[in-house]
Coordinates of C-alpha atoms in Angstrom, one line a residue:
X1 CA 44.0 1.5 -79.7
X2 CA 44.4 -2.4 -79.4
X3 CA 46.3 -4.4 -81.7
X4 CA 45.9 -7.3 -80.4
X5 CA 42.2 -9.6 -78.8
X6 CA 41.0 -8.1 -75.5
X7 CA 38.4 -9.4 -73.5
X8 CA 37.5 -8.7 -69.5
X9 CA 35.8 -10.1 -67.1
X10 CA 34.7 -9.3 -63.3
X11 CA 36.6 -11.0 -60.9
X12 CA 34.1 -12.5 -58.7
X13 CA 30.3 -12.4 -58.4
X14 CA 28.1 -12.6 -55.6
X15 CA 25.0 -14.0 -55.4
X16 CA 22.3 -15.4 -52.5
X17 CA 21.4 -18.7 -53.1
X18 CA 18.3 -19.3 -55.0
X19 CA 19.3 -15.9 -56.5
X20 CA 20.6 -15.5 -60.6
X21 CA 23.9 -15.0 -61.4
X22 CA 24.6 -12.4 -64.2
X23 CA 27.9 -13.0 -65.4
X24 CA 29.2 -11.1 -68.0
X25 CA 32.2 -11.2 -70.9
X26 CA 33.2 -8.2 -72.6
X27 CA 35.9 -8.1 -74.8
X28 CA 37.4 -6.4 -78.0
X29 CA 38.6 -7.0 -81.5
X30 CA 41.1 -4.7 -83.0
X31 CA 39.3 -3.6 -86.7
X32 CA 35.6 -4.1 -85.2
X33 CA 36.5 -7.1 -86.9
X34 CA 33.9 -9.8 -86.6
X35 CA 34.7 -12.8 -83.7
X36 CA 34.5 -16.3 -84.7
X37 CA 33.1 -18.1 -81.9
X38 CA 32.3 -17.6 -78.4
X39 CA 32.5 -20.1 -75.9
X40 CA 30.9 -21.1 -72.0
X41 CA 32.7 -23.7 -69.8
X42 CA 32.8 -24.3 -66.2
X43 CA 35.4 -25.6 -64.2
X44 CA 35.1 -29.2 -61.9
X45 CA 36.6 -30.1 -59.7
X46 CA 39.3 -31.7 -61.3
X47 CA 39.9 -28.8 -62.8
X48 CA 38.7 -29.4 -66.8
X49 CA 36.7 -27.0 -68.6
X50 CA 32.7 -28.1 -69.4
X51 CA 31.6 -25.9 -71.8
X52 CA 28.3 -25.4 -72.1
X53 CA 27.4 -22.6 -74.4
X54 CA 29.3 -22.5 -78.7
X55 CA 28.0 -19.1 -80.7
X56 CA 28.8 -18.4 -83.9
X57 CA 26.8 -16.4 -86.6
X58 CA 25.2 -19.3 -88.1
X59 CA 24.0 -20.0 -84.1
X60 CA 23.5 -21.0 -79.9
X61 CA 25.1 -24.4 -79.6
X62 CA 24.1 -25.4 -75.8
X63 CA 26.1 -28.2 -74.7
X64 CA 24.3 -31.4 -72.5
X65 CA 25.3 -29.9 -68.7
X66 CA 23.7 -30.1 -65.1
X67 CA 23.1 -26.5 -65.9
X68 CA 20.7 -27.4 -69.8
X69 CA 17.7 -26.1 -68.2
X70 CA 19.0 -23.2 -65.8
X71 CA 21.1 -21.0 -68.5
X72 CA 20.4 -18.8 -70.6
X73 CA 22.5 -15.8 -73.1
X74 CA 21.8 -12.5 -72.7
X75 CA 21.9 -10.8 -76.4
X76 CA 25.2 -9.1 -74.9
X77 CA 26.0 -12.8 -74.6
X78 CA 26.0 -12.6 -70.8
X79 CA 26.0 -16.0 -69.6
X80 CA 22.5 -16.0 -66.7
X81 CA 22.7 -19.2 -64.3
X82 CA 19.3 -19.5 -62.4
X83 CA 18.3 -21.0 -59.2
X84 CA 22.0 -21.0 -57.8
X85 CA 22.6 -23.7 -55.9
X86 CA 26.2 -23.8 -53.4
X87 CA 27.5 -25.7 -55.9
X88 CA 27.7 -23.5 -58.4
X89 CA 30.3 -21.3 -56.9
X90 CA 33.3 -22.2 -59.6
X91 CA 34.9 -20.2 -62.3
X92 CA 32.9 -19.7 -65.3
X93 CA 35.3 -19.0 -68.6
X94 CA 34.4 -17.0 -71.7
X95 CA 36.4 -17.9 -74.4
X96 CA 36.4 -16.0 -77.5
X97 CA 38.0 -16.8 -81.4
X98 CA 38.6 -13.8 -83.4
X99 CA 40.3 -15.6 -86.5
X100 CA 43.8 -14.3 -87.7
X101 CA 43.5 -11.8 -84.4
X102 CA 44.2 -15.3 -82.4
X103 CA 41.4 -17.0 -79.2
X104 CA 41.6 -15.2 -75.8
X105 CA 39.3 -16.2 -73.1
X106 CA 39.1 -14.2 -69.0
X107 CA 37.3 -16.4 -66.5
X108 CA 34.7 -15.0 -63.0
X109 CA 34.9 -16.6 -59.8
X110 CA 31.1 -17.1 -58.8
X111 CA 30.9 -17.0 -54.7
X112 CA 27.7 -17.6 -53.4
X113 CA 26.5 -16.9 -49.6
X114 CA 23.6 -17.5 -47.5
X115 CA 21.1 -14.9 -46.8
X116 CA 22.3 -15.7 -43.0
X117 CA 23.5 -17.5 -40.7
X118 CA 21.8 -19.5 -38.0
X119 CA 22.3 -17.8 -34.5
X120 CA 25.1 -19.2 -32.9
X121 CA 24.4 -21.6 -30.0
X122 CA 26.6 -21.7 -27.5
X123 CA 26.7 -24.6 -25.1
X124 CA 28.7 -23.7 -21.3
X125 CA 30.0 -26.2 -19.2
X126 CA 29.1 -26.2 -15.1
X127 CA 32.1 -28.5 -13.6
X128 CA 34.7 -29.2 -16.4
X129 CA 37.7 -26.4 -16.4
X130 CA 39.7 -26.2 -18.4
X131 CA 36.9 -26.9 -21.0
X132 CA 34.7 -23.6 -20.8
X133 CA 32.4 -23.7 -24.0
X134 CA 31.1 -24.6 -27.3
X135 CA 29.9 -21.8 -29.7
X136 CA 27.9 -24.6 -33.3
X137 CA 26.8 -22.2 -37.0
X138 CA 24.7 -23.5 -38.6
X139 CA 23.6 -22.8 -42.8
X140 CA 26.9 -20.5 -43.3
X141 CA 28.2 -20.1 -45.9
X142 CA 31.2 -19.9 -47.2
X143 CA 32.4 -21.3 -44.1
X144 CA 32.5 -18.7 -40.6
X145 CA 34.9 -18.2 -38.5
X146 CA 34.8 -18.0 -35.4
X147 CA 36.0 -15.6 -32.3
X148 CA 36.1 -16.3 -28.3
X149 CA 35.8 -13.7 -25.9
X150 CA 36.8 -13.3 -21.4
X151 CA 34.5 -10.3 -20.1
X152 CA 34.6 -8.5 -23.7
X153 CA 38.5 -8.9 -24.8
X154 CA 39.4 -11.3 -27.6
X155 CA 41.1 -14.1 -26.2
X156 CA 43.5 -16.3 -29.2
X157 CA 44.5 -20.1 -28.8
X158 CA 48.2 -20.7 -26.8
X159 CA 48.2 -16.8 -24.7
X160 CA 47.4 -17.8 -21.4
X161 CA 46.8 -21.2 -21.8
X162 CA 43.9 -20.5 -24.2
X163 CA 43.2 -22.9 -27.0
X164 CA 40.5 -23.1 -29.5
X165 CA 39.2 -26.5 -31.6
X166 CA 37.7 -25.6 -34.7
X167 CA 35.4 -28.8 -36.4
X168 CA 34.1 -27.7 -40.0
X169 CA 30.6 -29.8 -41.7
X170 CA 29.2 -29.4 -45.0
X171 CA 25.2 -30.6 -45.0
X172 CA 23.3 -32.3 -47.7
X173 CA 21.9 -29.1 -48.7
X174 CA 26.1 -28.0 -49.2
X175 CA 25.8 -25.3 -46.3
X176 CA 28.1 -25.3 -43.2
X177 CA 28.1 -26.0 -40.1
X178 CA 30.7 -24.6 -37.8
X179 CA 32.0 -25.7 -34.5
X180 CA 34.8 -24.7 -31.7
X181 CA 35.2 -25.4 -28.9
X182 CA 37.3 -22.7 -26.2
X183 CA 39.1 -24.2 -23.2
X184 CA 41.3 -22.0 -20.4
X185 CA 42.4 -22.5 -17.0
X186 CA 40.4 -21.1 -14.5
X187 CA 40.8 -19.7 -11.3
X188 CA 38.2 -18.3 -8.2
X189 CA 38.6 -14.5 -9.6
X190 CA 37.0 -16.2 -12.9
X191 CA 33.7 -17.3 -11.4
X192 CA 31.7 -14.0 -12.3
X193 CA 33.7 -14.0 -15.5
X194 CA 31.2 -13.5 -19.0
X195 CA 32.5 -16.0 -22.5
X196 CA 30.4 -15.3 -25.8
X197 CA 31.7 -16.3 -29.7
X198 CA 31.4 -14.7 -32.3
X199 CA 30.3 -15.8 -36.2
X200 CA 31.9 -13.4 -38.9
X201 CA 30.5 -14.2 -42.3
X202 CA 30.8 -12.2 -45.4
X203 CA 27.9 -10.9 -47.2
X204 CA 27.8 -8.8 -50.1
X205 CA 32.0 -8.4 -50.1
X206 CA 31.1 -7.0 -46.2
X207 CA 32.2 -8.6 -43.0
X208 CA 29.3 -9.4 -40.7
X209 CA 29.4 -10.6 -36.9
X210 CA 26.7 -12.6 -34.6
X211 CA 27.2 -12.3 -31.0
X212 CA 25.4 -15.5 -28.9
X213 CA 24.2 -14.7 -25.3
X214 CA 26.2 -14.7 -22.1
X215 CA 27.0 -17.5 -19.9
X216 CA 29.3 -17.8 -16.8
X217 CA 31.1 -21.0 -15.7
X218 CA 30.4 -22.5 -12.3
X219 CA 33.3 -23.2 -10.7
X220 CA 34.7 -25.4 -7.7
X221 CA 36.3 -23.6 -4.7
X222 CA 36.6 -23.8 -1.6
X223 CA 35.9 -21.1 0.6
X224 CA 37.9 -18.5 2.7
X225 CA 35.5 -16.3 3.8
X226 CA 32.3 -16.8 6.5
X227 CA 30.0 -13.9 7.1
X228 CA 27.1 -14.5 9.7
X229 CA 24.0 -11.5 10.1
X230 CA 21.4 -11.0 12.1
X231 CA 17.8 -9.5 9.3
X232 CA 15.2 -7.8 11.3
X233 CA 11.6 -6.2 9.9
X234 CA 12.8 -3.6 12.8
X235 CA 16.3 -2.3 13.6
X236 CA 16.7 -2.1 16.9
X237 CA 15.7 -5.6 17.4
X238 CA 12.9 -5.9 20.0
X239 CA 10.8 -8.4 22.0
X240 CA 8.0 -10.5 19.7
X241 CA 10.2 -9.9 15.9
X242 CA 10.9 -12.4 14.0
X243 CA 14.9 -12.1 13.7
X244 CA 16.3 -14.4 10.3
X245 CA 20.5 -15.5 11.1
X246 CA 22.1 -15.5 7.8
X247 CA 25.5 -17.2 6.7
X248 CA 26.3 -16.7 3.6
X249 CA 30.9 -18.6 2.7
X250 CA 32.6 -17.8 -0.8
X251 CA 33.0 -21.4 -2.1
X252 CA 31.5 -22.9 -4.1
X253 CA 29.6 -25.2 -4.0
X254 CA 28.1 -24.0 -0.7
X255 CA 29.3 -25.7 2.4
X256 CA 27.6 -27.8 4.8
X257 CA 26.4 -24.6 7.4
X258 CA 25.6 -24.9 11.2
X259 CA 24.4 -23.2 14.1
X260 CA 24.7 -23.1 17.5
X261 CA 23.9 -21.3 20.9
X262 CA 25.8 -19.8 24.0
X263 CA 24.2 -21.2 26.8
X264 CA 26.9 -20.3 29.5
X265 CA 29.9 -21.7 28.9
X266 CA 28.2 -24.3 26.8
X267 CA 27.4 -24.2 22.7
X268 CA 24.0 -25.7 22.1
X269 CA 23.5 -27.1 18.7
X270 CA 20.3 -25.8 16.8
X271 CA 20.9 -26.5 13.6
X272 CA 17.6 -28.3 13.2
X273 CA 16.0 -25.1 13.8
X274 CA 17.4 -24.2 10.3
X275 CA 16.2 -24.5 6.7
X276 CA 18.0 -27.0 5.5
X277 CA 21.2 -27.2 3.1
X278 CA 20.9 -23.1 3.2
X279 CA 22.3 -21.3 6.5
X280 CA 19.5 -19.6 7.3
X281 CA 18.4 -19.9 10.7
X282 CA 15.1 -18.0 11.6
X283 CA 14.1 -17.2 15.7
X284 CA 10.2 -16.2 15.5
X285 CA 8.6 -14.0 18.5
X286 CA 12.0 -13.6 20.3
X287 CA 11.5 -12.1 24.1
X288 CA 14.8 -11.7 26.2
X289 CA 15.9 -15.2 26.9
X290 CA 16.6 -15.0 22.9
X291 CA 19.9 -12.5 23.7
X292 CA 23.0 -14.1 23.6
X293 CA 25.7 -14.9 20.9
X294 CA 25.0 -17.6 18.6
X295 CA 28.1 -19.0 15.7
X296 CA 27.8 -19.8 12.7
X297 CA 30.6 -23.2 11.2
X298 CA 31.0 -24.1 8.1
X299 CA 32.4 -27.6 7.1
X300 CA 33.5 -28.5 3.1
X301 CA 33.3 -31.4 2.2
X302 CA 35.7 -32.3 -0.7
X303 CA 38.2 -31.3 2.3
X304 CA 37.1 -31.6 6.0
X305 CA 38.4 -27.6 6.3
X306 CA 35.7 -25.8 8.6
X307 CA 35.4 -22.2 9.1
X308 CA 33.0 -20.5 11.6
X309 CA 32.0 -16.7 12.6
X310 CA 29.7 -15.6 15.9
X311 CA 27.6 -12.6 16.2
X312 CA 25.6 -10.5 19.3
X313 CA 21.6 -11.0 19.3
X314 CA 20.0 -7.9 21.6
X315 CA 16.4 -8.4 21.9
X316 CA 15.5 -5.4 23.6
X317 CA 12.8 -5.5 26.0
X318 CA 10.3 -3.7 29.2
X319 CA 9.8 -6.2 31.4
X320 CA 7.8 -5.3 34.8
X321 CA 5.2 -3.0 34.0
X322 CA 4.1 -2.0 37.8
X323 CA 1.9 0.6 39.8
X324 CA 1.3 2.7 42.9
X325 CA -1.5 4.0 44.1
X326 CA -1.0 6.6 47.0
X327 CA -2.2 6.7 49.2
X328 CA -3.4 3.1 48.7
X329 CA -5.6 2.7 51.4
X330 CA -9.7 3.0 50.0
X331 CA -10.6 5.4 48.2
X332 CA -14.1 7.8 49.5
X333 CA -16.2 10.4 47.4
X334 CA -14.2 13.0 47.5
X335 CA -10.5 12.2 47.5
X336 CA -6.9 12.6 45.8
X337 CA -4.9 10.0 44.8
X338 CA -1.5 9.7 42.8
X339 CA -0.8 6.8 40.6
X340 CA 3.0 6.1 40.0
X341 CA 4.4 3.6 37.0
X342 CA 7.9 2.4 36.6
X343 CA 8.9 -0.8 34.3
X344 CA 12.7 -2.1 34.2
X345 CA 14.6 -1.7 30.5
X346 CA 18.7 -1.7 29.1
X347 CA 17.2 1.5 27.2
X348 CA 15.9 4.9 28.7
X349 CA 12.2 5.1 28.8
X350 CA 8.7 7.4 28.2
X351 CA 6.1 6.9 30.5
X352 CA 2.1 7.9 29.3
X353 CA -0.9 8.2 31.0
X354 CA -4.5 7.5 29.5
X355 CA -7.8 6.9 30.7
X356 CA -10.3 3.8 29.7
X357 CA -11.7 5.4 26.5
X358 CA -7.2 5.8 24.7
X359 CA -7.2 9.5 25.9
X360 CA -4.5 10.5 27.2
X361 CA -4.5 12.7 29.9
X362 CA -0.8 13.2 31.2
X363 CA 3.0 12.7 29.6
X364 CA 5.0 11.3 33.3
X365 CA 5.1 8.8 35.3
X366 CA 3.0 10.6 37.5
X367 CA -0.6 11.2 37.6
X368 CA -2.7 12.9 40.4
X369 CA -5.7 13.0 40.5
X370 CA -7.9 15.2 42.8
X371 CA -12.0 15.3 44.3
X372 CA -12.3 11.9 43.6
X373 CA -16.6 10.7 41.9
X374 CA -18.1 7.6 41.6
X375 CA -18.4 9.6 38.1
X376 CA -14.3 9.5 37.5
X377 CA -12.9 7.0 35.0
X378 CA -12.2 4.3 37.0
X379 CA -9.7 2.9 35.1
X380 CA -6.5 4.4 34.0
X381 CA -4.1 3.0 31.5
X382 CA -0.1 3.8 32.0
X383 CA 1.8 3.3 28.4
X384 CA 5.9 3.0 28.7
X385 CA 7.6 3.1 25.4
X386 CA 11.5 3.2 24.4
X387 CA 12.1 6.5 22.0
X388 CA 15.5 5.1 20.8
X389 CA 13.4 1.0 20.0
X390 CA 10.9 2.0 17.3
X391 CA 7.1 -0.3 18.4
X392 CA 8.8 -0.9 21.4
X393 CA 5.8 -0.5 24.2
X394 CA 4.2 -2.0 27.5
X395 CA 0.2 -1.4 29.2
X396 CA 0.0 -1.2 32.5
X397 CA -4.4 -0.2 33.3
X398 CA -5.3 -0.3 36.4
X399 CA -8.5 0.4 38.7
X400 CA -9.7 2.7 40.8
X401 CA -13.1 2.1 43.1
X402 CA -14.5 5.2 45.0
X403 CA -16.3 3.8 47.9
X404 CA -19.4 6.1 49.3
X405 CA -22.9 6.5 50.5
X406 CA -25.6 5.8 47.9
X407 CA -27.0 9.0 45.2
X408 CA -29.5 8.9 43.5
X409 CA -29.3 10.9 40.4
X410 CA -32.2 10.7 39.0
X411 CA -35.7 9.7 39.8
X412 CA -39.6 10.4 37.4
X413 CA -40.7 13.2 39.4
X414 CA -43.0 14.5 39.3
X415 CA -45.6 12.3 37.4
X416 CA -48.0 12.6 36.1
X417 CA -51.0 9.6 36.0
X418 CA -54.8 8.7 35.5
X419 CA -56.2 6.4 38.0
X420 CA -56.4 2.8 36.6
X421 CA -53.5 3.7 34.9
X422 CA -50.0 0.8 34.8
X423 CA -47.0 3.5 34.9
X424 CA -43.3 2.7 35.0
X425 CA -40.9 4.6 38.4
X426 CA -37.8 5.0 37.1
X427 CA -35.0 5.3 40.2
X428 CA -31.2 5.9 38.8
X429 CA -28.1 5.4 41.2
X430 CA -24.3 5.8 41.7
X431 CA -22.5 4.0 44.0
X432 CA -19.9 1.5 45.3
X433 CA -20.3 -0.8 46.4
X434 CA -23.4 -2.0 44.1
X435 CA -26.4 -0.6 46.3
X436 CA -29.7 -2.3 46.2
X437 CA -33.0 -0.9 45.3
X438 CA -36.6 -0.9 47.6
X439 CA -39.3 0.5 46.4
X440 CA -41.7 1.7 49.4
X441 CA -45.1 0.3 47.3
X442 CA -45.4 -3.3 45.8
X443 CA -44.9 -3.8 41.7
X444 CA -42.4 -5.9 39.3
X445 CA -39.2 -3.7 39.6
X446 CA -36.4 -4.6 37.0
X447 CA -32.9 -3.6 37.7
X448 CA -29.9 -3.2 35.5
X449 CA -26.5 -1.5 34.8
X450 CA -25.9 1.6 33.0
X451 CA -22.4 1.7 32.2
X452 CA -21.3 3.2 36.6
X453 CA -25.1 3.5 37.4
X454 CA -27.9 1.1 39.7
X455 CA -31.1 1.3 38.0
X456 CA -34.7 0.2 38.8
X457 CA -37.6 0.1 36.5
X458 CA -40.9 -0.4 38.9
X459 CA -44.4 -1.1 36.4
X460 CA -47.4 -0.1 39.0
X461 CA -50.9 0.5 38.8
X462 CA -52.0 3.5 40.0
X463 CA -54.8 3.9 42.7
X464 CA -56.4 6.2 45.0
X465 CA -53.9 5.9 47.9
X466 CA -51.1 5.8 45.4
X467 CA -52.3 8.4 43.6
X468 CA -52.8 10.6 47.0
X469 CA -49.3 8.9 49.1
X470 CA -46.7 8.7 46.1
X471 CA -44.1 6.1 45.9
X472 CA -40.2 5.9 48.1
X473 CA -37.2 5.0 46.4
X474 CA -35.1 3.8 49.0
X475 CA -30.9 2.8 47.6
X476 CA -28.7 1.3 50.2
X477 CA -25.0 -0.6 50.7
X478 CA -23.7 -1.2 53.5
X479 CA -22.0 2.7 53.6
X480 CA -25.5 4.5 53.7
X481 CA -28.4 5.3 52.3
X482 CA -30.8 7.7 50.3
X483 CA -34.3 7.9 49.6
X484 CA -36.2 9.9 47.5
X485 CA -40.4 11.0 47.3
X486 CA -42.0 10.4 43.4
X487 CA -44.7 13.1 43.7
X488 CA -47.8 12.0 41.3
X489 CA -50.5 13.8 39.5
X490 CA -54.0 13.0 38.9
X491 CA -54.0 14.1 34.9
X492 CA -57.7 14.7 34.9
X493 CA -57.6 17.4 37.8
X494 CA -54.4 19.1 37.0
X495 CA -56.5 19.3 33.0
X496 CA -59.6 20.6 34.4
X497 CA -57.8 23.6 37.0
X498 CA -55.2 24.5 34.1
X499 CA -59.0 25.0 32.0
X500 CA -60.6 27.4 34.4
X501 CA -57.5 29.3 34.6
X502 CA -56.8 29.8 30.4
X503 CA -60.8 30.7 31.4
X504 CA -60.4 33.0 33.4
X505 CA -58.0 34.9 31.6
X506 CA -59.9 34.9 28.3
X507 CA -62.6 37.0 29.7
X508 CA -59.2 39.7 31.8
X509 CA -58.8 39.6 28.6
X510 CA -60.9 41.2 27.0
X511 CA -62.9 43.1 29.9
X512 CA -59.0 45.0 30.1
X513 CA -59.9 45.4 26.1
X514 CA -64.0 47.2 26.0
X515 CA -63.5 48.9 28.8
X516 CA -60.5 50.2 26.5
X517 CA -62.3 51.1 22.9
X518 CA -65.3 52.6 25.6
X519 CA -62.2 56.1 26.8
X520 CA -60.9 55.2 23.4
X521 CA -64.3 56.5 22.1
X522 CA -65.3 59.4 24.2
X523 CA -61.7 60.3 24.4
X524 CA -62.7 61.1 20.8
X525 CA -65.7 62.9 21.0
X526 CA -63.6 65.4 23.3
X527 CA -66.3 64.1 27.3
X528 CA -63.0 63.5 28.4
X529 CA -60.2 67.0 28.7
X530 CA -56.7 66.4 30.0
X531 CA -55.0 68.1 32.4
X532 CA -53.2 68.6 35.1
X533 CA -54.6 69.5 38.4
X534 CA -58.7 69.7 36.4
X535 CA -62.6 68.1 37.3
X536 CA -63.4 65.8 35.3
X537 CA -67.5 66.2 34.6
X538 CA -68.1 62.9 33.3
X539 CA -71.9 64.2 32.9
X540 CA -73.2 65.4 29.9
X541 CA -73.5 69.5 29.8
X542 CA -78.0 68.6 28.9
X543 CA -78.9 66.9 31.7
X544 CA -82.3 66.4 33.3
X545 CA -83.0 67.7 36.3
X546 CA -84.4 63.1 36.7
X547 CA -81.3 62.0 35.5
X548 CA -78.8 61.1 38.2
X549 CA -75.1 61.3 38.1
X550 CA -71.8 58.7 39.4
X551 CA -69.1 60.7 40.1
X552 CA -66.3 58.5 40.8
X553 CA -62.0 59.0 41.8
X554 CA -60.3 57.8 39.4
X555 CA -57.9 56.2 41.2
X556 CA -60.0 54.2 44.3
X557 CA -63.1 53.3 42.0
X558 CA -63.4 50.1 43.9
X559 CA -64.2 52.3 47.2
X560 CA -65.9 55.2 46.1
X561 CA -70.1 54.9 44.1
X562 CA -70.1 59.1 43.7
X563 CA -72.7 60.9 45.3
X564 CA -77.1 61.0 44.0
X565 CA -78.0 64.6 42.8
X566 CA -79.8 66.7 41.5
X567 CA -79.6 68.9 38.1
X568 CA -79.9 71.8 39.7
X569 CA -78.1 70.8 43.4
X570 CA -74.5 69.4 43.2
X571 CA -72.0 69.3 45.5
X572 CA -69.4 72.0 43.9
X573 CA -66.9 70.4 46.9
X574 CA -67.5 66.5 45.4
X575 CA -66.5 67.5 42.5
X576 CA -63.0 69.1 43.2
X577 CA -61.9 66.5 44.0
X578 CA -62.5 64.2 41.4
X579 CA -61.6 66.5 39.0
X580 CA -57.8 67.4 41.7
X581 CA -58.3 62.8 41.4
X582 CA -58.1 62.4 37.8
X583 CA -55.9 65.2 36.6
X584 CA -53.6 63.4 39.3
X585 CA -53.8 59.7 37.3
X586 CA -54.0 61.8 33.7

């Protein structure tokens, strides 16, 4: 057991601003003796102890200090301070008096901190090397520490020309604002370097850190290299494309760019066509004349140094598409013709023939057509393509005129009409040169083109003479004439004739039906025996002598009427002939 008074207190007590700090004072007196008094003090800026409490067996005395309304004393005589501020960051002392065992004391450092300092704010200078950037952190307590980093690696003062200057400001709130400025030499290689700062602070006894955003430094340096390139929507470049020449320098700031095109032994200045201060020259809808050598020239305004770079622009093209026809003389129906297509280009070409509807006819430069007619498609197209240059193609159309005398292809004949009726007569023909259509009768004619055909409609009233004679369509051109007759039929007479025919057919059908019924009935009664080479007697066995019997040969019913006989006066020879005849038909 200890033989003297002992007092123990925590060395440090941490508390957040606005919170309540509790400082314990634990003591031991030998033989369980009682304390005489307990006093609490704080140490002011002049290092003087200011009493807060005086505790005895008779009671507790609180001194009149700035803490009076924020202090409290626990049953275990621990000191509590509420609504802690940054000004409470000081040393608190507990003193215990124990009579004959003397007086003892101990102290605790009260550490006050803000929950989280404001994120660091990084300000960079774009063109003021070696001053790189300034980092500021506000509302910290206790004051934080700021470090600098380049591309993730920490920079240290006095190394490689690095200088770091820091300032510390205590605000009216008692919190601190810390600023740090980085100075460092830079070169062209630092144009892509990234800098940031880190704020290190203490929180609940642990070291914490907040990082700022990363910044780059705008470094001025002259250009050393120049690059000129051709940018196009298609490669290789073809006629009709939009081409952009892009000139880039590795200096900062960018120099002044100028563009030129070589014409023979001179350079043509194209700078007026370029986008201002951009190093971009746009060439729209390029053609064969756009081919050539282009030059970009840069001028550094600081040291007036110049750099230039050249590039060749190759524009692929197809020109001189032409079609040759053999034979070249006038074509007539039934002739044959060969169409040949040709063109010029710096690259290999392919040919294709199509008809006027765009349907592919043949691959190759020649198209052979045989047995030409008026109906043969009169427009053909030669499509020229460059397989090595996607999208480069041209077409050439050629029209064939097949000549010949007119050919009537459609006519409204025969035509059923009624007298005094107004009718339309139609005549359609095809020919080249275009023919004329004439009618043999008077009327209102309307002529029009129907595809490749010439059609004529004649409106006329049907007269007796027209009904008898009909009409004649005559089509002619300088190569010949074609005629066709239109027959007009009286619709009424035709209808009557058709009625008579129909009635006759119906009567014939009825006669055949009745005759068939009679034969069927007699057969059922057994009156008509069947068999070959037998005589058939169609008279009844009980026939009286005054009855008349007619014998008819079955294969000559229209020529023989038979013999009139009495009942007892039959001629057997005739009966035998009929029987033989009937037997042959059965």
